[in-house]
Coordinates of C-alpha atoms in Angstrom, one line a residue:
M643 CA -10.9 34.7 4.0
P644 CA -13.1 31.6 4.0
S645 CA -13.1 29.7 7.3
D646 CA -12.6 25.9 7.7
T647 CA -16.3 25.6 8.3
D648 CA -17.1 27.5 5.0
H649 CA -14.7 25.2 3.1
R650 CA -16.2 22.0 4.6
T651 CA -19.7 23.2 3.9
A652 CA -18.9 23.9 0.3
A653 CA -17.1 20.6 -0.1
S654 CA -20.0 18.7 1.5
A655 CA -22.4 20.3 -0.9
R656 CA -20.3 19.4 -3.9
V657 CA -19.8 15.8 -2.7
A658 CA -23.6 15.5 -2.1
A659 CA -24.3 16.7 -5.6
L660 CA -21.8 14.3 -7.2
T661 CA -22.8 11.3 -5.0
G662 CA -26.5 11.9 -4.6
P663 CA -29.4 10.7 -6.7
G664 CA -28.7 11.3 -10.4
G665 CA -25.1 12.3 -9.8
P666 CA -22.2 10.8 -11.8
F667 CA -20.9 9.1 -8.6
E668 CA -24.3 8.2 -7.1
L669 CA -24.1 6.0 -4.0
A670 CA -26.8 3.4 -3.4
D671 CA -27.1 0.6 -0.9
D672 CA -26.6 -2.9 -2.4
D673 CA -25.9 -6.4 -1.2
V674 CA -22.2 -7.1 -0.6
L675 CA -21.5 -10.5 0.8
G676 CA -24.7 -10.6 2.6
T677 CA -24.5 -7.1 4.0
R678 CA -26.1 -3.9 2.7
L679 CA -23.4 -1.3 1.9
P680 CA -23.3 1.9 0.0
V681 CA -21.7 1.4 -3.4
F682 CA -21.2 3.5 -6.5
R683 CA -24.1 2.8 -8.8
H684 CA -22.3 3.6 -12.0
R685 CA -19.4 1.3 -11.4
Q686 CA -17.6 -1.2 -13.6
R687 CA -17.9 -4.9 -12.6
A688 CA -14.6 -6.5 -13.6
L689 CA -11.0 -5.1 -13.9
H690 CA -10.7 -6.1 -17.6
E691 CA -13.3 -3.4 -18.3
V692 CA -10.8 -0.8 -17.2
L693 CA -8.2 -2.2 -19.6
H694 CA -10.7 -2.2 -22.5
A695 CA -11.7 1.4 -21.8
S696 CA -8.1 2.6 -21.6
V697 CA -7.6 2.2 -25.3
A698 CA -9.5 5.5 -25.7
H699 CA -6.5 7.3 -24.4
A700 CA -4.5 5.9 -27.3
D701 CA -1.2 7.7 -27.8
R702 CA -1.1 9.4 -24.4
D703 CA 1.7 8.1 -22.1
Y704 CA 0.6 5.7 -19.4
V705 CA 4.0 4.8 -17.9
V706 CA 7.2 6.6 -18.3
T707 CA 10.6 5.7 -16.7
A708 CA 14.0 7.2 -17.0
D709 CA 14.5 5.6 -20.4
R710 CA 11.1 4.3 -21.6
R711 CA 7.7 5.7 -22.6
I712 CA 4.7 3.4 -22.9
T713 CA 1.4 4.7 -24.3
F714 CA -2.0 3.5 -23.4
A715 CA -2.3 1.9 -26.8
D716 CA 1.0 0.1 -26.5
H717 CA 0.2 -1.0 -23.0
A718 CA -3.1 -2.5 -24.0
A719 CA -1.5 -4.4 -26.9
Q720 CA 1.3 -5.7 -24.8
V721 CA -0.9 -6.8 -22.0
S722 CA -3.2 -8.6 -24.5
S723 CA -0.1 -10.4 -25.8
L724 CA 1.1 -11.5 -22.4
A725 CA -2.5 -12.5 -21.4
R726 CA -2.7 -14.8 -24.3
V727 CA 0.6 -16.4 -23.4
L728 CA -0.5 -16.9 -19.8
R729 CA -3.7 -18.6 -20.9
E730 CA -2.6 -20.6 -23.8
R731 CA 1.0 -21.6 -23.1
Y732 CA 0.9 -21.8 -19.3
G733 CA -2.7 -22.7 -18.8
V734 CA -3.5 -20.0 -16.3
A735 CA -7.2 -20.1 -15.7
E736 CA -9.8 -18.0 -13.8
G737 CA -9.0 -18.2 -10.0
D738 CA -5.4 -19.3 -10.5
R739 CA -2.8 -17.3 -8.7
V740 CA 0.1 -15.6 -10.5
A741 CA 2.8 -14.4 -8.0
I742 CA 4.8 -11.4 -8.9
A743 CA 8.2 -11.3 -7.0
A744 CA 10.0 -8.3 -8.4
A745 CA 11.0 -4.7 -7.9
N746 CA 9.0 -1.9 -9.6
S747 CA 9.0 -1.9 -13.3
P748 CA 6.6 -1.4 -16.2
E749 CA 6.5 -5.2 -16.6
W750 CA 5.2 -5.6 -13.0
I751 CA 2.2 -3.4 -13.9
Q752 CA 1.7 -5.2 -17.2
T753 CA 1.8 -8.6 -15.5
F754 CA -0.8 -7.4 -13.1
W755 CA -3.2 -6.3 -15.8
A756 CA -2.7 -9.4 -17.9
T757 CA -3.4 -11.6 -14.8
V758 CA -6.5 -9.9 -13.5
S759 CA -7.9 -9.4 -17.0
I760 CA -8.1 -13.2 -17.5
G761 CA -9.8 -13.7 -14.2
A762 CA -6.6 -14.9 -12.4
V763 CA -5.4 -13.5 -9.1
A764 CA -2.3 -11.3 -9.0
V765 CA -0.3 -12.1 -5.8
G766 CA 2.2 -9.4 -4.9
F767 CA 5.3 -10.8 -3.1
N768 CA 7.4 -8.4 -1.2
A769 CA 10.5 -7.7 -3.4
W770 CA 12.7 -7.7 -0.3
W771 CA 11.6 -11.1 1.0
S772 CA 14.2 -13.7 2.0
A773 CA 14.2 -17.2 0.6
R774 CA 12.4 -18.3 3.7
E775 CA 9.7 -15.7 3.3
M776 CA 9.4 -16.5 -0.4
A777 CA 8.9 -20.2 0.5
H778 CA 6.1 -19.2 2.9
G779 CA 4.4 -17.1 0.1
L780 CA 4.6 -20.0 -2.3
G781 CA 3.2 -22.4 0.2
N782 CA 0.3 -20.1 1.1
A783 CA -0.7 -18.8 -2.3
E784 CA 0.1 -22.0 -4.3
P785 CA 0.5 -20.0 -7.5
A786 CA 0.2 -21.6 -10.9
L787 CA 3.0 -19.4 -12.1
V788 CA 5.6 -17.0 -10.7
V789 CA 7.0 -13.9 -12.4
A790 CA 10.2 -12.8 -10.8
D791 CA 13.2 -10.6 -11.5
A792 CA 16.7 -11.9 -11.3
R793 CA 17.2 -11.0 -7.6
Q794 CA 14.1 -12.8 -6.4
S795 CA 14.5 -15.7 -8.9
A796 CA 17.7 -16.6 -7.1
K797 CA 15.6 -17.3 -3.9
L798 CA 13.2 -19.7 -5.6
T799 CA 15.3 -22.8 -5.3
D800 CA 12.5 -25.1 -4.2
C801 CA 9.8 -23.7 -6.5
T802 CA 7.9 -26.4 -8.3
V803 CA 5.9 -24.2 -10.7
P804 CA 7.1 -22.4 -13.8
V805 CA 9.1 -19.2 -13.1
L806 CA 9.1 -16.5 -15.8
S807 CA 11.9 -13.9 -15.7
V808 CA 10.9 -10.2 -15.9
E809 CA 14.0 -9.3 -17.8
D810 CA 13.7 -12.0 -20.6
D811 CA 10.5 -14.0 -20.6
V812 CA 7.9 -11.3 -19.8
R813 CA 9.5 -8.7 -22.1
R814 CA 9.5 -11.2 -25.0
F815 CA 5.9 -12.3 -24.3
L816 CA 4.7 -8.7 -24.3
T817 CA 5.3 -8.4 -28.1
E818 CA 4.9 -12.1 -29.1
H819 CA 1.2 -11.7 -30.2
P820 CA 0.8 -8.1 -31.4
D821 CA -2.7 -8.7 -32.7
A822 CA -4.0 -10.6 -29.7
P823 CA -7.6 -9.4 -28.7
L824 CA -8.1 -7.6 -25.4
P825 CA -8.5 -10.2 -22.7
S826 CA -11.6 -10.6 -20.6
A827 CA -13.1 -13.0 -18.0
D828 CA -16.4 -14.1 -16.6
V829 CA -15.9 -13.1 -13.0
A830 CA -18.2 -11.9 -10.2
E831 CA -17.6 -8.6 -8.5
D832 CA -16.6 -10.3 -5.2
D833 CA -14.2 -12.8 -6.8
P834 CA -10.6 -12.4 -5.6
A835 CA -8.4 -10.2 -7.9
V836 CA -5.3 -9.5 -5.8
I837 CA -3.5 -10.8 -2.8
L838 CA -1.1 -8.6 -1.0
Y839 CA 0.9 -9.7 2.1
T840 CA 0.9 -7.9 5.4
S841 CA 3.5 -8.5 8.1
G842 CA 2.3 -11.2 10.4
T843 CA 1.2 -10.4 14.0
S844 CA 1.7 -14.0 14.8
G845 CA 4.9 -14.7 13.0
R846 CA 3.9 -15.2 9.4
P847 CA 2.8 -12.7 6.7
K848 CA -0.9 -12.9 5.9
G849 CA -2.4 -12.5 2.4
A850 CA -5.1 -9.8 2.3
V851 CA -7.5 -10.7 -0.5
H852 CA -8.9 -7.8 -2.5
T853 CA -11.8 -8.3 -5.0
H854 CA -12.7 -6.8 -8.3
R855 CA -15.3 -4.8 -6.4
N856 CA -12.7 -3.5 -4.0
L857 CA -10.3 -2.2 -6.6
L858 CA -13.1 -0.8 -8.9
A859 CA -14.6 1.0 -5.9
V860 CA -11.1 2.6 -5.4
V861 CA -11.1 3.6 -9.0
E862 CA -14.4 5.4 -8.5
Y863 CA -13.1 7.0 -5.3
H864 CA -10.2 8.5 -7.3
R865 CA -12.5 9.6 -10.1
L866 CA -14.7 11.4 -7.6
N867 CA -11.6 13.2 -6.1
D868 CA -10.6 14.3 -9.6
A869 CA -14.2 15.6 -10.2
L870 CA -14.1 17.5 -6.9
L871 CA -10.8 19.2 -7.9
R872 CA -12.5 20.4 -11.1
E873 CA -15.5 21.6 -9.0
F874 CA -13.2 23.7 -7.0
G875 CA -11.7 25.3 -10.1
D876 CA -8.5 23.2 -10.7
P877 CA -7.5 24.0 -14.2
L878 CA -5.9 20.6 -14.9
A879 CA -8.0 17.8 -16.4
P880 CA -7.4 14.5 -14.6
E881 CA -5.7 13.1 -17.7
D882 CA -3.2 15.9 -17.7
R883 CA -2.0 15.1 -14.2
V884 CA 1.3 13.2 -13.8
H885 CA 1.6 10.9 -10.8
L886 CA 5.1 10.0 -9.4
L887 CA 5.3 6.4 -8.3
T888 CA 8.1 5.8 -5.8
L889 CA 6.5 3.3 -3.4
P890 CA 6.6 -0.5 -4.0
L891 CA 3.9 -1.9 -6.3
F892 CA 3.2 -4.7 -3.7
H893 CA 1.6 -2.0 -1.5
I894 CA -1.9 -0.5 -1.9
A895 CA -0.5 3.0 -2.2
S896 CA 1.2 2.3 -5.6
L897 CA -1.0 -0.5 -7.0
H898 CA -4.6 0.1 -5.9
N899 CA -4.3 3.9 -5.5
L900 CA -2.0 4.8 -8.4
A901 CA -1.4 2.2 -11.2
V902 CA -5.0 1.0 -11.3
P903 CA -7.0 4.2 -11.2
R904 CA -4.6 6.0 -13.5
L905 CA -5.3 3.5 -16.3
A906 CA -8.9 4.5 -15.8
T907 CA -8.4 8.3 -15.9
G908 CA -5.8 8.5 -18.7
S909 CA -3.2 10.0 -16.4
R910 CA 0.6 9.5 -16.7
I911 CA 2.6 7.6 -14.2
A912 CA 6.2 8.6 -13.7
L913 CA 7.8 5.4 -12.4
H914 CA 11.0 5.8 -10.5
Q915 CA 13.0 2.5 -10.4
G916 CA 15.7 1.4 -8.1
A917 CA 16.7 2.7 -4.7
F918 CA 15.3 6.1 -3.6
D919 CA 17.6 8.8 -4.9
V920 CA 16.7 12.4 -4.2
D921 CA 18.4 13.8 -7.3
A922 CA 16.9 11.2 -9.6
V923 CA 13.4 11.7 -8.2
L924 CA 13.5 15.5 -8.3
G925 CA 15.0 15.3 -11.8
M926 CA 12.0 13.2 -12.8
V927 CA 9.6 15.7 -11.2
E928 CA 11.2 18.5 -13.2
R929 CA 11.4 16.5 -16.5
E930 CA 7.9 15.0 -16.5
R931 CA 6.2 18.0 -14.8
V932 CA 4.9 15.8 -12.0
T933 CA 1.8 17.1 -10.3
N934 CA 1.1 14.5 -7.7
W935 CA 3.4 12.6 -5.3
G936 CA 2.7 10.3 -2.4
A937 CA 5.8 9.7 -0.3
V938 CA 6.6 8.0 3.0
P939 CA 8.0 10.3 5.7
T940 CA 11.4 8.7 5.3
M941 CA 11.5 10.0 1.7
A942 CA 10.4 13.4 2.8
H943 CA 13.1 13.4 5.5
R944 CA 15.7 12.7 2.9
L945 CA 14.5 15.6 0.8
L946 CA 15.0 17.9 3.8
E947 CA 18.5 16.5 4.5
H948 CA 19.4 16.8 0.8
G949 CA 19.0 20.5 1.1
R950 CA 19.1 21.3 -2.6
A951 CA 15.5 20.8 -3.6
D952 CA 15.4 24.4 -4.8
Q953 CA 17.9 23.5 -7.5
Y954 CA 15.1 21.7 -9.4
D955 CA 11.9 23.1 -10.9
T956 CA 9.2 21.5 -8.8
S957 CA 6.6 24.2 -9.6
S958 CA 4.3 21.6 -11.2
L959 CA 4.0 19.6 -8.0
T960 CA 0.7 20.8 -6.5
A961 CA -0.3 17.6 -4.5
F962 CA 2.1 16.2 -2.0
A963 CA 0.9 13.4 0.3
L964 CA 2.4 11.5 3.2
A965 CA 1.5 7.9 3.4
S966 CA 2.2 4.5 4.9
A967 CA 3.7 5.7 8.2
P968 CA 2.9 8.3 10.9
S969 CA 4.6 11.7 11.0
S970 CA 4.6 14.4 13.7
T971 CA 3.0 17.8 13.5
E972 CA 6.5 19.3 13.9
F973 CA 7.8 17.3 10.9
K974 CA 4.9 18.5 8.7
E975 CA 5.6 22.1 9.7
R976 CA 9.2 21.7 8.7
L977 CA 8.2 20.3 5.4
R978 CA 6.0 23.3 4.7
R979 CA 8.8 25.7 5.7
E980 CA 11.6 24.1 3.7
L981 CA 10.0 22.5 0.7
P982 CA 8.3 25.0 -1.6
F983 CA 5.9 22.5 -3.1
A984 CA 4.7 21.3 0.4
K985 CA 3.7 24.8 1.6
D986 CA 0.1 24.7 0.4
S987 CA -0.3 21.1 -0.9
L988 CA 0.7 18.8 2.0
V989 CA -2.0 16.3 2.9
D990 CA -2.1 13.3 5.2
S991 CA -4.2 10.1 5.4
Y992 CA -4.8 6.9 7.3
G993 CA -5.3 3.5 5.7
L994 CA -4.1 -0.1 5.8
T995 CA -3.6 -3.0 3.5
E996 CA -6.9 -4.4 4.6
S997 CA -8.9 -1.3 3.7
C998 CA -7.5 -1.0 0.1
T999 CA -7.5 2.8 0.2
A1000 CA -7.6 5.6 2.6
V1001 CA -9.9 5.3 5.6
A1002 CA -9.6 9.0 6.4
A1003 CA -7.8 11.9 4.7
A1004 CA -6.8 15.4 5.8
N1005 CA -6.4 18.2 3.3
P1006 CA -4.3 21.3 4.0
Q1007 CA -7.2 23.1 5.6
E1008 CA -7.9 20.3 8.0
L1009 CA -4.3 20.1 9.0
A1010 CA -4.1 23.8 9.6
V1011 CA -7.3 23.8 11.8
A1012 CA -6.6 20.5 13.6
P1013 CA -2.9 19.7 13.7
G1014 CA -2.2 16.0 14.2
T1015 CA -5.5 14.9 12.7
L1016 CA -5.7 12.3 9.9
G1017 CA -8.9 13.8 8.7
R1018 CA -12.4 12.7 8.2
P1019 CA -13.7 9.3 6.8
V1020 CA -13.5 9.3 3.0
T1021 CA -16.6 8.9 0.8
G1022 CA -18.2 5.5 1.3
V1023 CA -16.5 4.7 4.7
R1024 CA -18.2 4.5 8.0
L1025 CA -15.8 4.8 11.0
E1026 CA -16.4 4.1 14.6
I1027 CA -14.3 4.1 17.8
R1028 CA -15.2 1.1 19.9
G1029 CA -14.3 -0.1 23.4
P1030 CA -13.1 -3.5 24.5
A1031 CA -16.5 -5.1 24.3
G1032 CA -17.2 -3.7 20.8
E1033 CA -19.3 -0.8 22.2
V1034 CA -19.2 2.6 20.4
V1035 CA -17.5 5.1 22.7
G1036 CA -18.2 8.9 23.0
E1037 CA -16.6 12.0 21.5
G1038 CA -12.9 12.2 22.4
E1039 CA -12.8 8.8 24.1
E1040 CA -10.0 6.5 23.0
G1041 CA -10.8 3.1 21.6
E1042 CA -10.1 0.8 18.6
V1043 CA -10.8 2.1 15.1
W1044 CA -13.4 0.0 13.3
V1045 CA -14.3 0.7 9.6
R1046 CA -16.9 -0.6 7.2
S1047 CA -17.0 0.0 3.5
M1048 CA -17.1 -1.4 0.0
Y1049 CA -13.3 -1.0 -0.1
N1050 CA -12.6 -3.5 2.7
M1051 CA -10.8 -6.7 1.8
L1052 CA -12.6 -10.0 1.4
G1053 CA -10.4 -11.6 4.1
Y1054 CA -7.1 -13.3 4.6
W1055 CA -6.1 -15.9 2.1
R1056 CA -6.6 -19.4 3.6
D1057 CA -6.7 -18.1 7.1
P1058 CA -10.3 -18.2 8.4
E1059 CA -9.3 -17.7 12.0
A1060 CA -7.4 -14.5 11.2
T1061 CA -10.3 -13.3 9.0
E1062 CA -12.9 -14.0 11.7
N1063 CA -10.8 -12.1 14.2
T1064 CA -10.5 -9.1 11.9
I1065 CA -13.8 -8.9 10.0
G1066 CA -17.0 -9.2 12.1
T1067 CA -20.7 -8.8 11.7
D1068 CA -21.9 -6.7 8.9
R1069 CA -18.4 -6.5 7.4
W1070 CA -16.9 -4.3 10.1
L1071 CA -13.1 -4.3 10.0
R1072 CA -11.2 -4.1 13.2
T1073 CA -8.0 -2.2 12.5
G1074 CA -6.2 -2.9 15.8
D1075 CA -5.3 0.7 15.8
L1076 CA -6.2 3.0 18.8
G1077 CA -7.6 6.5 18.2
Y1078 CA -10.4 8.9 19.0
L1079 CA -12.8 11.2 17.1
R1080 CA -13.1 14.9 17.7
E1081 CA -15.6 17.0 15.6
G1082 CA -15.7 14.1 13.1
R1083 CA -11.9 14.1 12.7
L1084 CA -9.8 11.0 13.4
F1085 CA -6.7 11.2 15.7
L1086 CA -4.6 8.1 16.2
V1087 CA -3.1 7.3 19.5
S1088 CA -1.0 4.3 18.4
R1089 CA -0.8 1.9 15.5
R1090 CA -1.4 -1.8 15.9
S1091 CA -0.1 -3.2 19.1
D1092 CA 3.7 -3.6 18.9
L1093 CA 3.9 -2.6 15.2
I1094 CA 7.2 -1.1 14.0
I1095 CA 7.0 1.1 11.0
R1096 CA 10.5 1.3 9.5
G1097 CA 10.7 3.6 6.5
G1098 CA 7.1 2.9 5.6
E1099 CA 7.4 -0.8 5.9
N1100 CA 5.3 -2.6 8.5
V1101 CA 7.3 -4.9 10.8
Y1102 CA 5.7 -7.1 13.4
P1103 CA 8.0 -8.2 16.2
A1104 CA 6.5 -11.7 16.4
E1105 CA 7.7 -12.6 13.0
I1106 CA 11.3 -11.7 13.9
E1107 CA 11.1 -13.3 17.3
T1108 CA 10.0 -16.5 15.7
V1109 CA 13.1 -16.6 13.6
L1110 CA 15.5 -15.7 16.4
A1111 CA 14.0 -18.2 18.8
E1112 CA 15.0 -21.0 16.4
H1113 CA 18.7 -20.2 16.9
P1114 CA 20.1 -22.8 19.3
D1115 CA 21.9 -20.2 21.4
V1116 CA 18.8 -18.1 22.0
A1117 CA 16.8 -18.9 25.2
E1118 CA 14.2 -16.1 24.6
C1119 CA 14.1 -12.8 22.8
L1120 CA 12.0 -9.7 22.4
V1121 CA 11.9 -7.3 19.4
L1122 CA 10.7 -3.7 19.6
G1123 CA 10.9 -0.5 17.7
V1124 CA 13.1 2.4 18.7
P1125 CA 13.2 6.0 17.3
H1126 CA 15.4 6.6 14.3
P1127 CA 16.0 10.1 12.8
D1128 CA 15.6 9.0 9.1
L1129 CA 13.5 5.9 9.2
G1130 CA 11.1 6.9 11.9
Q1131 CA 11.7 3.7 13.7
E1132 CA 14.3 0.9 13.5
V1133 CA 14.1 -2.7 14.7
A1134 CA 15.9 -3.5 17.9
A1135 CA 16.3 -6.9 19.6
V1136 CA 17.0 -8.0 23.1
V1137 CA 18.3 -11.6 23.1
V1138 CA 18.6 -13.7 26.2
L1139 CA 21.4 -16.2 25.6
G1140 CA 21.1 -19.8 26.8
P1141 CA 23.7 -21.5 29.1
G1142 CA 27.1 -21.8 27.5
A1143 CA 26.0 -19.8 24.4
T1144 CA 28.9 -18.2 22.4
V1145 CA 27.0 -16.6 19.6
T1146 CA 27.9 -13.0 18.8
E1147 CA 25.8 -10.0 17.7
E1148 CA 27.4 -10.2 14.2
A1149 CA 26.5 -13.9 13.9
L1150 CA 22.9 -13.3 15.0
R1151 CA 22.6 -10.4 12.5
E1152 CA 23.9 -12.7 9.7
Y1153 CA 21.5 -15.5 10.8
A1154 CA 18.5 -13.1 10.7
A1155 CA 19.6 -11.7 7.3
N1156 CA 19.5 -15.2 5.8
E1157 CA 15.9 -15.7 7.0
L1158 CA 14.3 -12.2 6.8
A1159 CA 13.9 -9.3 4.4
Y1160 CA 16.6 -6.8 5.1
F1161 CA 14.2 -4.2 6.7
K1162 CA 13.2 -6.7 9.3
V1163 CA 16.8 -7.5 10.5
P1164 CA 17.4 -5.7 13.8
G1165 CA 19.7 -2.7 13.5
R1166 CA 20.3 -2.6 17.3
W1167 CA 21.0 -5.5 19.6
R1168 CA 21.4 -6.2 23.3
L1169 CA 22.7 -9.7 24.3
T1170 CA 22.1 -10.7 27.9
T1171 CA 21.9 -13.6 30.2
D1172 CA 19.2 -11.9 32.3
G1173 CA 15.6 -13.2 31.7
L1174 CA 12.9 -10.9 30.2
P1175 CA 10.6 -9.3 32.8
R1176 CA 7.3 -11.1 33.1
N1177 CA 4.0 -10.5 34.9
A1178 CA 2.1 -12.9 37.2
T1179 CA 0.7 -14.8 34.2
G1180 CA 4.1 -15.2 32.6
K1181 CA 3.6 -12.6 29.8
V1182 CA 6.6 -10.4 28.9
I1183 CA 6.2 -6.8 30.1
R1184 CA 7.3 -5.2 26.9
H1185 CA 7.2 -1.6 28.0
S1186 CA 9.8 -2.5 30.7
V1187 CA 12.4 -3.8 28.3
R1188 CA 15.1 -1.4 27.1
V1189 CA 17.7 -2.0 24.4

């Protein structure tokens, strides 16, 4: 039986052949924003090129839902029609922002492609944002146009720009100009293409700006992975794979690493809509013969609790990945024992919104040899562990994870201070996560300081604390994450009440729900009149606080 070393040696040789001189995915150093970085030599330069090339897949299905099937040809024609409306009727120009505030749907994907193909910037708003958070997004992005579903439209009471409804306007515009030419734009590789918001470490979400170069590099990364599968004897051609999309499109997992590259490879997307439902999802796996699925641990946990996965034919599912949130070695072992499709296919990875795609990835062989690892840096990524002064530390020593690649974001939209604090000299990205390297493999010690990951959604305590502190009965507060059997973590709040305060837990919960997306509202509360513990400098000692 081949050893892990044998497998890695063989994989390295194949990667070298594919990415070396003359290879189809040849890497070569090039100037990127004043820094020399390895880039794919045979890359596309603008996202509209992906749309144009996709018509070659013609009558193959691009997106299927429970009740719709959209071919590549139909998709291209509909995007072209919508792009013409955006340009001619609404005056959307290159560099303008188009905000998308909606739950997952084919129209979300089509609005994205119409926007980026005319050189505008697609801005993904979190579909669970409150009216307050929507207002912040509007003020920060200053879009020329908003596309929203009925739920989010109701929260746009103070919006001063046109709002198109997903259900009526967009669906009508997709077929209004059936003979419209494919859209294109004169954009540079490092021009912004997408803004996705991250939870704010300082109280407000920040817009991570991704360029045409970033997304097209991710496309080539996925094409390379598909080529490697063929090199190792996978009988399925990339275009015959079916990718299940269950995570929100305003996340890089679904947009950058699924919807975008699959238009390039001719693969089918099986799009689940609505709340996560085990039977509906497994029914789609069976019906569409899904081959690839990236899920958050909460979804995987619900599959285990469902207990009836064996009632569905999941034999087509040969690639099952955990994403967006950490999971324990014990949990992975349980998945392999109880879910037939996870036994030989489970993989794990590490990435963040700012990195656009995976920073490191661990295949089944890596996980078997080094339980707990998140794998080795992916092609094109340089990863270092650094100490407090920015110095590279030795093997096995803990420090902050720094990464550098063609995939890394441009910066934070209209936030030069946050950008400077995150992206340093030579485009090194400080992740804020702590980890160490052992034999080239990454192990994480903790995610960003104080970060709560609830069901795959990142929640920063500062954002919630800012809202709670505005309540007149709150003297001070602290928000932290506590373990939860299904969600991984849930949000908890310790609230110190001011003199004479009469507010109740229920009232504070309602107050928070009016200001924050539902997943940020604390599920556990402790109201007290005792002040928070502080050190000699007045800083709250977070680890001493208990709910």
